[in-house]
Amino acid sequence: MSAPEIRVFNTMQQAKVPLAPLTPGKVGIYVCGPTVYSFVHLGNARTFTSFDVIVRYLRARGFAVKYVRNYTDVDDKIIKAAAETGEEPIALAARFVREFEADATKLRLLQPDVSPKVSETIPEIIALIVKLIANGVAYQSGGDVYFEVRKFPGYLKLSKKKLDDLLEGGGERELKGEEKRNPADFALWKAARPGEPSWDSPWGKGRPGWHIECSAMSSKYLGETFDLHGGGLDLIFPHHENELAQSEGASGKTLCNCWMHGGFLDLEGAKMSKSLGNVVRLRDALEKVDAEGLRYFFLTTHYRQQLAFSDKALHDAEGRMEYFYETLKKVDERLDAKEFIAGPLHGEPQRFLNDFHAAMSDDFNFAGALSAVSGVFAELNLLMDKPPVKDKVLVGRTLVALREVVRQMSKALGLFERKPEDWLLARRDRQVKAKGLDVAKVEAAIAARNAARAAKNFPEADRLRAELKATGVEIMDTPRGTEWKVASE
Ligand SMILES: [Zn+2]
């Protein structure tokens, strides 16, 4: 079957719409990146992983994707954090860009095609603000410039909020003496204050407001209209609403054809966010579990749904990855040993790939895609444990075909990218560390057991196996000798 049409949930229409790239075969996607004032936490990591898999999948489907994800390196939070550490704000931001990149590499996130920074986009930001003033939707007030929301008729069309609800107290009366014409107007440019980074502009020294950067960067790298715009759910208002107002207020064109928003990661019932303080840093999580285990955990739920974080969920995800890698190790060993017959294809290996594409094409249904992954692994195990021929010889062509299905799924999900032995050994090392096991003692006990077996002293061999088991070590006798792993609880 040919892969189905891709449909994407568009926040603007509150419905799934067909992915219809402006240029056939090409997709431009802009994802709002991190504000670099501290280490990235798991809530953000989930959003970036979702878009990472979306980009991978689009590429796997043959689209030439241009992926832009920015760094917000000029921002109130950065200035505040820098004041606390005594660093220059730009230097602090640069430090956390490096930390983010180190973490992103560990999580095996794709490098975006462009990762622009606010501090490197100032001329484009100023040009955009000049245009907004000329178009009559922005005004200068002292050294500040504001976007005048009442002058832009489409304001709030994305978030579906009501302007009246945004006006606390509602009356113009309250605006007297304030710098803004309307309390809902938002800053495009902020006059310089002592100790803050600033640049020359037609309105004096200052710095950009938060939202204008994404309008400037997206049009610079993707054009005035592009295909997909992504971010976390919390960005719909005010950030994306304001971005839309700025971009469309300047160009008069639709900013993007589809707005995509990822759901929250919850920790103990509350959204994980730096402002709430209930965060788990990505690098701390990656001390405990493998990157693919964490990716797998993120993918267990649809990207738009809430996902509840717990150590147990993470632990379970890694256990699942262990099962997948153990299966792949067995498959690769069987294939290497050529322990099969070249019979006809058994079953329909392709059907798992069809299920996978059906799920991913339906608004990137990650959980559905993982269920197709589970299906193919169950089939692999079945084929190895109960080969469908009398003499227990494996049906090689089917095994090869299923292995290829895994390879294609792997490419789109960023899972199973390691060599199975390497992954399994790394997992064992983490478990050994966590349990405080003494590897030398384990290996000595295994050698003693093997000696007992060779001497046909089976009671002693069984005793040693039971002793190892009591310490949490499971041993497996394989054609290559005895192997061991740490048993999962
Ligand atoms: Zn943004």
XYZ file of C-alpha atoms and ligand atoms in Angstrom:
490
model
C 0.000 0.000 0.000
C 1.154 3.519 -0.543
C 1.452 5.519 2.665
C -1.703 7.485 3.539
C -2.143 11.248 3.358
C -0.775 13.020 6.432
C -3.321 14.915 8.503
C -2.309 17.347 11.217
C -4.351 18.904 14.006
C -4.399 22.646 13.438
C -4.982 24.689 16.597
C -6.384 27.512 14.455
C -9.184 25.353 13.051
C -9.378 23.023 16.034
C -9.480 20.166 13.535
C -7.209 17.815 11.634
C -6.323 19.155 8.208
C -4.374 17.554 5.360
C -0.699 18.494 5.283
C -0.556 20.571 2.114
C 2.950 22.020 1.748
C 3.234 25.376 -0.032
C 5.866 23.807 -2.260
C 5.108 20.164 -3.054
C 7.640 17.845 -1.463
C 9.022 20.515 0.882
C 8.015 21.381 4.435
C 9.133 24.428 6.405
C 8.673 24.095 10.166
C 9.388 26.597 12.906
C 9.476 25.421 16.513
C 9.814 27.870 19.394
C 13.000 26.884 21.172
C 14.258 27.253 24.714
C 14.753 30.436 26.694
C 18.296 29.770 27.797
C 18.475 30.878 31.444
C 18.892 27.475 33.082
C 19.102 23.784 32.225
C 16.410 22.306 30.026
C 13.807 20.301 31.937
C 11.796 17.261 30.928
C 8.663 19.240 30.056
C 10.548 21.130 27.345
C 12.450 18.003 26.363
C 9.156 16.281 25.667
C 8.025 19.082 23.325
C 11.348 19.074 21.473
C 11.268 15.272 21.194
C 7.745 15.406 19.743
C 8.820 17.800 17.017
C 12.014 15.838 16.493
C 9.957 12.734 15.720
C 7.553 14.741 13.547
C 10.485 16.055 11.493
C 12.039 12.586 11.282
C 8.754 11.100 10.137
C 8.209 13.760 7.464
C 11.726 13.112 6.181
C 11.098 9.365 6.231
C 8.059 10.079 4.058
C 10.317 11.808 1.563
C 9.691 15.475 2.374
C 12.626 17.853 2.245
C 12.114 19.449 5.662
C 13.660 22.744 6.706
C 13.594 22.719 10.489
C 14.132 25.989 12.359
C 14.256 26.115 16.167
C 15.397 29.311 17.833
C 17.174 30.212 21.048
C 15.691 33.026 23.101
C 18.915 34.527 24.413
C 17.611 38.016 25.242
C 14.815 37.947 27.792
C 13.698 39.192 31.226
C 14.347 35.794 32.823
C 17.893 35.730 31.454
C 18.570 39.235 32.746
C 17.249 38.258 36.166
C 19.290 35.039 36.279
C 22.427 36.933 35.199
C 21.918 39.529 37.923
C 21.876 36.651 40.425
C 25.070 35.014 39.177
C 26.881 38.241 38.332
C 27.398 37.216 34.704
C 26.682 39.270 31.609
C 23.205 38.238 30.376
C 24.484 37.376 26.876
C 27.300 35.272 28.371
C 24.910 33.428 30.671
C 22.618 32.705 27.722
C 25.552 31.482 25.606
C 26.550 29.139 28.435
C 23.052 27.649 28.595
C 22.922 27.299 24.806
C 26.005 25.070 25.111
C 24.425 23.116 27.973
C 21.222 22.716 25.963
C 23.139 21.417 22.973
C 25.011 18.900 25.121
C 21.707 17.630 26.547
C 19.998 17.612 23.147
C 22.816 15.518 21.705
C 22.443 13.024 24.551
C 18.708 12.805 23.894
C 19.584 12.156 20.236
C 17.585 15.147 19.033
C 18.225 16.107 15.440
C 20.189 19.271 14.971
C 17.739 21.794 13.438
C 18.776 23.168 10.044
C 18.902 26.635 11.562
C 19.069 27.602 15.265
C 18.902 31.398 15.211
C 19.418 33.556 18.282
C 17.725 36.842 19.170
C 21.092 38.509 19.685
C 21.971 37.698 16.065
C 18.656 38.826 14.579
C 18.430 42.404 15.850
C 18.520 44.180 12.425
C 15.641 42.015 11.136
C 13.685 42.623 14.347
C 14.124 46.400 14.033
C 13.100 46.330 10.361
C 9.951 44.416 11.271
C 9.016 46.911 14.001
C 9.592 49.820 11.584
C 7.171 48.151 9.186
C 4.558 47.597 11.889
C 4.692 51.282 12.831
C 4.392 52.260 9.155
C 1.400 49.932 8.808
C -0.302 51.702 11.719
C -0.484 48.684 14.048
C 2.343 49.722 16.371
C 3.274 52.953 18.126
C 6.208 54.445 19.934
C 5.800 55.524 23.525
C 8.950 57.046 24.987
C 11.736 54.608 24.204
C 9.312 51.702 23.954
C 7.321 50.450 20.995
C 4.019 48.635 21.438
C 1.802 46.599 19.191
C -1.692 48.093 19.206
C -3.948 45.067 19.411
C -7.119 46.982 18.525
C -5.660 47.920 15.155
C -5.211 44.284 14.175
C -8.639 42.757 13.519
C -7.407 39.164 13.660
C -6.068 39.481 17.190
C -6.966 36.443 19.351
C -8.095 34.329 16.394
C -5.658 31.590 17.395
C -6.331 31.429 21.139
C -10.059 32.256 20.708
C -9.828 34.577 23.708
C -11.919 37.737 24.001
C -10.206 41.096 24.079
C -12.618 42.367 26.709
C -11.571 39.549 29.026
C -7.965 40.612 28.666
C -8.681 44.121 29.779
C -8.594 43.897 33.505
C -11.021 46.518 34.706
C -11.894 47.031 31.079
C -12.106 50.841 30.933
C -9.947 53.252 29.009
C -10.079 55.351 32.136
C -7.470 53.148 33.760
C -5.017 53.758 30.988
C -4.472 57.374 31.818
C -0.908 58.062 32.759
C 0.231 54.694 31.405
C 2.556 54.297 28.488
C 0.314 51.888 26.623
C -2.814 52.915 24.776
C -4.492 49.676 25.780
C -3.534 47.294 28.585
C -3.522 44.390 26.121
C -0.941 46.093 23.875
C 2.369 44.311 24.103
C 5.965 45.473 23.820
C 7.878 45.081 20.564
C 10.827 47.096 21.780
C 11.827 48.023 25.322
C 13.917 51.078 26.172
C 17.316 50.235 27.653
C 17.661 49.965 31.377
C 20.966 49.935 33.266
C 22.668 46.547 33.276
C 20.557 45.166 30.435
C 21.817 44.242 26.987
C 20.805 46.886 24.456
C 21.169 47.812 20.814
C 20.784 51.050 18.869
C 17.430 51.538 17.208
C 15.310 54.334 15.689
C 13.707 54.629 19.172
C 16.981 54.866 21.056
C 18.918 52.134 22.800
C 16.861 49.148 23.812
C 16.071 45.503 23.264
C 13.315 43.476 21.639
C 10.219 42.270 23.464
C 9.757 38.518 23.742
C 7.438 37.768 20.820
C 8.911 39.803 17.980
C 11.979 37.559 17.683
C 10.003 34.578 16.398
C 8.242 36.707 13.779
C 11.606 38.016 12.567
C 13.357 34.639 12.594
C 10.592 32.637 10.981
C 10.222 35.064 8.073
C 13.998 35.318 7.694
C 14.503 31.568 7.344
C 11.152 30.256 6.134
C 9.499 33.207 4.381
C 6.424 35.259 5.277
C 4.175 32.209 4.983
C 5.343 28.726 5.839
C 3.886 25.287 6.545
C 4.055 24.286 10.203
C 4.562 26.219 13.407
C 5.048 24.298 16.621
C 5.522 24.766 20.326
C 4.126 23.788 23.697
C 0.475 24.348 24.538
C 1.394 27.140 26.958
C 2.709 29.216 24.044
C -0.681 29.640 22.326
C -1.320 32.733 24.378
C 0.267 35.174 24.534
C 3.331 34.131 22.558
C 1.865 32.632 19.386
C -1.097 34.965 19.315
C 1.284 37.920 19.432
C 3.653 36.355 16.942
C 0.779 35.912 14.537
C -0.365 39.522 15.027
C 3.140 40.853 14.376
C 3.854 38.708 11.331
C 0.476 39.142 9.688
C 0.289 42.798 10.744
C 3.552 43.365 8.878
C 3.124 41.189 5.778
C -0.636 41.064 5.363
C -0.184 37.347 4.685
C -1.046 34.227 6.646
C 1.902 33.411 8.911
C 1.630 29.642 8.704
C -0.760 27.053 7.381
C -0.876 24.928 10.493
C -0.303 25.596 14.188
C 0.771 22.561 16.194
C 0.872 22.422 19.985
C 2.299 19.764 22.262
C 0.691 18.778 25.572
C 2.165 19.202 29.029
C 4.267 16.820 31.002
C 2.774 16.523 34.474
C 4.639 15.840 37.662
C 2.435 14.834 40.570
C -0.639 16.280 38.923
C 0.805 19.669 37.938
C 2.372 20.867 34.706
C 6.153 20.622 34.879
C 7.434 24.169 34.517
C 10.294 26.258 35.718
C 7.927 28.907 37.030
C 6.155 26.336 39.233
C 9.503 24.953 40.341
C 8.459 21.282 39.963
C 10.981 20.354 37.327
C 13.217 17.400 36.619
C 16.228 18.431 34.591
C 16.823 16.479 31.417
C 20.409 15.720 32.361
C 19.338 14.338 35.746
C 16.834 12.024 34.082
C 19.516 10.893 31.626
C 21.704 9.869 34.560
C 19.037 7.342 35.487
C 17.748 6.151 32.134
C 19.005 5.827 28.649
C 18.090 8.470 26.058
C 16.076 5.998 24.004
C 14.234 4.859 27.135
C 13.279 8.480 27.751
C 12.286 9.008 24.113
C 10.176 5.860 24.301
C 8.460 7.191 27.443
C 7.649 10.491 25.691
C 6.196 8.595 22.735
C 3.841 6.453 24.803
C 1.203 9.210 24.607
C -0.062 11.323 21.726
C 1.958 14.541 21.497
C -1.111 16.709 22.134
C -2.148 14.842 25.300
C -0.910 15.324 28.817
C 1.674 12.823 29.931
C 2.272 11.985 33.588
C 5.889 11.657 34.609
C 7.013 9.269 37.325
C 10.163 7.305 38.025
C 8.122 4.146 37.547
C 6.911 5.195 34.088
C 10.498 5.943 33.092
C 11.703 2.653 34.529
C 8.958 0.763 32.668
C 9.879 2.502 29.405
C 13.473 1.428 29.765
C 12.373 -2.113 30.559
C 10.406 -2.089 27.326
C 13.466 -0.874 25.414
C 15.420 -3.722 26.948
C 12.885 -6.212 25.561
C 13.186 -4.616 22.101
C 16.966 -4.673 22.144
C 17.104 -8.237 23.469
C 14.865 -9.237 20.590
C 17.044 -7.437 18.056
C 20.154 -9.048 19.492
C 18.591 -12.481 19.083
C 17.420 -11.678 15.567
C 20.828 -10.407 14.492
C 22.523 -13.478 15.962
C 20.135 -15.796 14.121
C 20.641 -13.915 10.894
C 24.433 -13.945 11.327
C 24.346 -17.683 12.013
C 22.290 -18.165 8.817
C 20.145 -20.512 10.855
C 17.190 -20.370 8.506
C 15.671 -21.587 5.309
C 14.835 -19.386 2.377
C 11.186 -20.386 2.338
C 8.242 -18.287 1.213
C 7.382 -15.157 3.138
C 5.480 -16.101 6.276
C 2.580 -13.766 7.065
C 2.672 -10.160 5.958
C 5.623 -8.274 7.454
C 4.542 -5.175 5.535
C 1.288 -4.968 7.480
C 3.149 -3.670 10.571
C 4.616 -0.880 8.498
C 1.183 -0.064 7.099
C -0.202 0.166 10.654
C 2.730 2.359 11.597
C 2.121 4.760 8.697
C -1.608 4.794 9.357
C -0.954 5.907 12.952
C 1.748 8.445 12.144
C -0.241 9.926 9.260
C -3.153 10.503 11.596
C -1.775 13.579 13.344
C 1.406 11.768 14.374
C -0.265 9.290 16.701
C 2.865 8.188 18.545
C 1.076 5.717 20.807
C -0.512 4.048 17.785
C 2.875 3.903 16.075
C 4.399 2.230 19.146
C 1.675 -0.359 19.087
C 2.727 -1.234 15.513
C 6.305 -1.434 16.824
C 5.186 -3.846 19.546
C 3.384 -5.911 16.928
C 6.491 -6.409 14.830
C 8.593 -7.371 17.866
C 5.979 -9.872 19.030
C 6.052 -11.371 15.530
C 9.853 -11.561 15.579
C 9.797 -13.425 18.880
C 7.074 -15.740 17.702
C 9.018 -16.520 14.572
C 12.160 -17.311 16.567
C 10.437 -19.282 19.329
C 7.917 -21.118 17.172
C 9.170 -21.149 13.595
C 6.357 -22.161 11.265
C 8.192 -25.188 9.862
C 8.472 -28.662 11.345
C 12.207 -28.853 11.895
C 12.367 -25.548 13.787
C 14.428 -23.923 11.120
C 13.715 -20.235 10.964
C 12.010 -18.730 7.989
C 14.799 -16.436 6.921
C 13.097 -14.228 4.385
C 10.424 -13.260 6.891
C 13.014 -12.494 9.545
C 14.934 -10.301 7.105
C 11.741 -8.530 6.025
C 10.665 -7.860 9.620
C 14.144 -6.612 10.502
C 13.819 -4.137 7.636
C 10.426 -3.003 8.965
C 12.103 -2.291 12.313
C 14.827 -0.343 10.550
C 12.288 1.904 8.846
C 10.344 2.515 12.061
C 13.605 3.162 13.866
C 14.575 5.905 11.445
C 11.288 7.721 11.946
C 11.224 7.443 15.746
C 14.872 7.840 16.681
C 14.691 4.498 18.540
C 16.777 1.310 18.136
C 19.619 3.316 16.678
C 22.285 1.654 18.825
C 23.927 -1.712 18.381
C 21.843 -4.078 20.550
C 24.871 -5.408 22.495
C 26.090 -1.881 23.215
C 22.696 -0.721 24.414
C 22.190 -3.770 26.614
C 25.653 -3.503 28.155
C 25.190 0.194 28.875
C 21.853 -0.592 30.524
C 23.515 -3.287 32.617
C 26.236 -0.856 33.702
C 23.615 1.620 34.909
C 21.801 -1.099 36.834
C 25.024 -2.416 38.340
C 25.820 1.085 39.547
C 22.321 1.662 40.908
C 22.348 -1.650 42.808
C 25.955 -1.378 43.906
C 26.801 -4.813 42.472
C 30.386 -6.047 42.365
C 31.005 -7.145 38.776
C 34.161 -9.095 39.668
C 32.207 -11.136 42.242
C 29.396 -11.796 39.749
C 31.835 -13.003 37.153
C 33.713 -15.165 39.664
C 30.426 -16.819 40.686
C 29.549 -17.453 37.033
C 32.970 -19.015 36.432
C 32.512 -21.210 39.514
C 29.081 -22.282 38.297
C 30.446 -23.155 34.865
C 33.242 -25.184 36.479
C 30.657 -27.034 38.596
C 28.614 -27.735 35.483
C 31.663 -28.999 33.613
C 32.357 -31.333 36.567
C 28.702 -32.423 36.402
C 28.191 -31.082 39.916
C 24.701 -29.842 39.112
C 23.502 -29.203 42.680
C 26.461 -26.842 43.185
C 25.789 -25.174 39.804
C 22.132 -24.662 40.767
C 23.109 -23.326 44.172
C 25.399 -20.741 42.561
C 22.699 -19.725 40.075
C 20.220 -19.283 42.958
C 22.782 -17.270 44.899
C 23.295 -14.948 41.936
C 19.553 -14.619 41.494
C 19.189 -13.550 45.107
C 21.538 -10.623 44.383
C 19.439 -9.673 41.344
C 21.626 -11.257 38.672
C 20.024 -13.415 36.017
C 22.186 -15.718 33.913
C 21.492 -16.990 30.448
C 23.310 -19.895 28.781
C 23.734 -19.056 25.109
C 25.674 -20.586 22.220
C 28.365 -17.979 22.928
C 28.647 -18.982 26.573
C 27.016 -17.697 29.727
C 25.746 -14.128 29.688
C 24.220 -12.213 32.541
C 21.953 -9.284 33.169
C 20.465 -7.498 36.104
C 16.914 -8.748 36.587
C 14.197 -6.149 36.331
C 12.041 -5.806 39.417
Zn 8.392 31.645 19.491
